[in-house]
Amino acid sequence: MKLSVLGEFGLIDRIRNISGRNTSSALIGIGDDAAVLKHSSSHVMLVTTDLLLEDVHFERSYTDYYSLGWKSAAVNLSDIAAMGGTPRFCLTALGIPGYVTAEHVLDFYRGFNTLLNNHKTALVGGDTCSSPDGLFVSVTAIGEAKSSLVVTRKGARPGDSIFVTGSLGDSAAGLEILKKRRGHGAGGKGKNAERLVEKHLRPVPRVAEGRAIALSRCATAMIDISDGLSSDLFHICEQSRVGADIIADRIPLSSMLKNREGKLTKPVLDYALSGGEDYELLFTVPPARVKKVRSLDFPVTEIGTIKAGKRLSLVDSFGKRSPLRKSGHDHFRTPAGTHEGRLRTPRGERRG
Ligand code: ADP
Ligand code: MG
């Protein structure tokens, strides 16, 4: 069967189906942001791995090595944050092509270690080899959490409010600016454009926020937004067997993004819905905990409600519902007709 028919997540399901060795200490295996492995009677280990490939996830024409190192660490720590855990260790595997110098590699590790140091996480090993074509980066992160505090994608219930940290869409807008600059030497100047670009190149994983959300016991389900709000909400809804209403006007957009309305190729909301790579946290909160979650000391926004059934809808300012499409990234599916198709390069850029 062609991978374009199965899609990335169909393929992962098939892999899971033929890899079903049950071990009682793997509390959660394939399917969530990180595997949850029993560590002691009270604690679990969280393990996750992500791949970043040149010309798939990044291009050298707009990424410096320091930022690449930073981002490779950030996307992995984000998955630990999405489980409510604390990252502790990382391992890196590099496939290095001929045009990459030792200084490039060391710059990569300067960026990587800065992000790790910010989160008290240590690099403890990895593997290095030459690559015939393209830079290949694989990172594994190991974290820990109290067993009773782990938040999976599975627990959302009808009536729960849907919350998100920070703002959405900046990273995808930053990527568009970077690509335009590369293409025609112009794509956006000024402080706002620079901040959007930085959000794309050096995302900050919401580690402290993920832990605080878990500790407050407010969240019934949580995921990090790597593929786009619509896709990642789909993952929560699929695994929790529920639907959702998202109120379009409530989706948090930064002033930097709003200021670029009209200068970007699409309406700004599209970047928030299907852009991806924001690495914010999307989580669901039962009615009795909504007040508590609002009192946390970082910005969270209520953007909708979990519903019974399977339907995911976007509700506009007139109360009109339209189906929310799973328009985020899938590595194998042709994105014809979606926003994503227009954002990506012909070589099918990005995301893990
Ligand atoms: P995320 O976007 O949070 O990194 P993914 O969408 O990449 O998560 O993966 C979803 C789930 O599938 C994760 O639990 C991941 O570990 C698992 N997974 C992805 N690819 C493979 C693979 N090739 N073999 C086994 N498990 C996989
Ligand atoms: Mg994730």
mmCIF file of N, CA, C and O in Angstrom, residues 27-28 36-46 83 144-152 217:
data_model
loop_
_atom_site.group_PDB
_atom_site.id
_atom_site.type_symbol
_atom_site.label_atom_id
_atom_site.label_comp_id
_atom_site.label_asym_id
_atom_site.label_seq_id
_atom_site.Cartn_x
_atom_site.Cartn_y
_atom_site.Cartn_z
ATOM 1 N N LEU A 27 3.605 1.810 30.665
ATOM 2 C CA LEU A 27 2.226 2.197 31.000
ATOM 3 C C LEU A 27 1.530 2.788 29.789
ATOM 4 O O LEU A 27 0.358 2.582 29.549
ATOM 5 N N ILE A 28 2.281 3.574 28.988
ATOM 6 C CA ILE A 28 1.783 4.088 27.711
ATOM 7 C C ILE A 28 2.909 3.911 26.699
ATOM 8 O O ILE A 28 4.040 4.338 26.934
ATOM 9 N N VAL A 36 5.336 6.400 28.502
ATOM 10 C CA VAL A 36 5.334 6.514 29.964
ATOM 11 C C VAL A 36 5.757 5.159 30.521
ATOM 12 O O VAL A 36 5.062 4.155 30.344
ATOM 13 N N LEU A 37 6.938 5.115 31.142
ATOM 14 C CA LEU A 37 7.513 3.859 31.612
ATOM 15 C C LEU A 37 7.622 3.861 33.126
ATOM 16 O O LEU A 37 8.123 4.830 33.712
ATOM 17 N N LYS A 38 7.173 2.757 33.735
ATOM 18 C CA LYS A 38 7.180 2.702 35.195
ATOM 19 C C LYS A 38 8.624 2.764 35.707
ATOM 20 O O LYS A 38 9.501 2.049 35.217
ATOM 21 N N HIS A 39 8.868 3.621 36.676
ATOM 22 C CA HIS A 39 10.230 3.817 37.161
ATOM 23 C C HIS A 39 10.336 3.366 38.617
ATOM 24 O O HIS A 39 11.262 2.664 39.004
ATOM 25 N N SER A 40 9.371 3.766 39.421
ATOM 26 C CA SER A 40 9.313 3.310 40.821
ATOM 27 C C SER A 40 7.830 3.258 41.171
ATOM 28 O O SER A 40 6.971 3.484 40.315
ATOM 29 N N SER A 41 7.535 2.977 42.420
ATOM 30 C CA SER A 41 6.107 2.854 42.757
ATOM 31 C C SER A 41 5.386 4.197 42.587
ATOM 32 O O SER A 41 4.184 4.242 42.367
ATOM 33 N N SER A 42 6.121 5.305 42.660
ATOM 34 C CA SER A 42 5.444 6.608 42.596
ATOM 35 C C SER A 42 5.772 7.416 41.346
ATOM 36 O O SER A 42 5.074 8.374 41.035
ATOM 37 N N HIS A 43 6.846 7.048 40.629
ATOM 38 C CA HIS A 43 7.282 7.879 39.510
ATOM 39 C C HIS A 43 7.392 7.100 38.190
ATOM 40 O O HIS A 43 7.598 5.897 38.199
ATOM 41 N N VAL A 44 7.255 7.851 37.089
ATOM 42 C CA VAL A 44 7.432 7.259 35.760
ATOM 43 C C VAL A 44 8.547 8.006 35.021
ATOM 44 O O VAL A 44 8.871 9.149 35.344
ATOM 45 N N MET A 45 9.122 7.301 34.035
ATOM 46 C CA MET A 45 10.033 7.928 33.093
ATOM 47 C C MET A 45 9.247 8.279 31.846
ATOM 48 O O MET A 45 8.359 7.510 31.428
ATOM 49 N N LEU A 46 9.562 9.419 31.242
ATOM 50 C CA LEU A 46 8.918 9.824 29.988
ATOM 51 C C LEU A 46 9.999 9.817 28.915
ATOM 52 O O LEU A 46 11.071 10.389 29.120
ATOM 53 N N MET A 83 3.303 16.074 28.629
ATOM 54 C CA MET A 83 2.854 15.016 29.535
ATOM 55 C C MET A 83 2.818 15.533 30.982
ATOM 56 O O MET A 83 2.477 14.799 31.893
ATOM 57 N N GLU A 144 10.923 12.865 33.706
ATOM 58 C CA GLU A 144 10.251 12.120 34.774
ATOM 59 C C GLU A 144 9.020 12.869 35.260
ATOM 60 O O GLU A 144 8.888 14.080 35.027
ATOM 61 N N ALA A 145 8.147 12.128 35.902
ATOM 62 C CA ALA A 145 6.947 12.742 36.476
ATOM 63 C C ALA A 145 6.416 11.834 37.575
ATOM 64 O O ALA A 145 6.716 10.630 37.596
ATOM 65 N N LYS A 146 5.670 12.417 38.475
ATOM 66 C CA LYS A 146 4.950 11.616 39.461
ATOM 67 C C LYS A 146 3.859 10.879 38.694
ATOM 68 O O LYS A 146 3.152 11.506 37.889
ATOM 69 N N SER A 147 3.725 9.567 38.917
ATOM 70 C CA SER A 147 2.767 8.769 38.132
ATOM 71 C C SER A 147 1.369 9.388 38.156
ATOM 72 O O SER A 147 0.683 9.449 37.126
ATOM 73 N N SER A 148 0.963 9.875 39.314
ATOM 74 C CA SER A 148 -0.420 10.361 39.451
ATOM 75 C C SER A 148 -0.649 11.692 38.726
ATOM 76 O O SER A 148 -1.779 12.125 38.582
ATOM 77 N N LEU A 149 0.449 12.343 38.260
ATOM 78 C CA LEU A 149 0.282 13.658 37.652
ATOM 79 C C LEU A 149 0.408 13.652 36.121
ATOM 80 O O LEU A 149 0.207 14.686 35.485
ATOM 81 N N VAL A 150 0.749 12.484 35.536
ATOM 82 C CA VAL A 150 0.931 12.441 34.077
ATOM 83 C C VAL A 150 -0.371 12.788 33.365
ATOM 84 O O VAL A 150 -1.438 12.306 33.732
ATOM 85 N N VAL A 151 -0.280 13.653 32.356
ATOM 86 C CA VAL A 151 -1.478 14.028 31.582
ATOM 87 C C VAL A 151 -1.328 13.474 30.162
ATOM 88 O O VAL A 151 -0.377 13.807 29.463
ATOM 89 N N THR A 152 -2.273 12.630 29.739
ATOM 90 C CA THR A 152 -2.200 12.017 28.410
ATOM 91 C C THR A 152 -3.130 12.765 27.444
ATOM 92 O O THR A 152 -3.727 13.771 27.795
ATOM 93 N N ARG A 217 -3.610 19.852 38.746
ATOM 94 C CA ARG A 217 -4.611 18.802 38.454
ATOM 95 C C ARG A 217 -5.829 19.367 37.717
ATOM 96 O O ARG A 217 -6.962 18.925 37.914
#
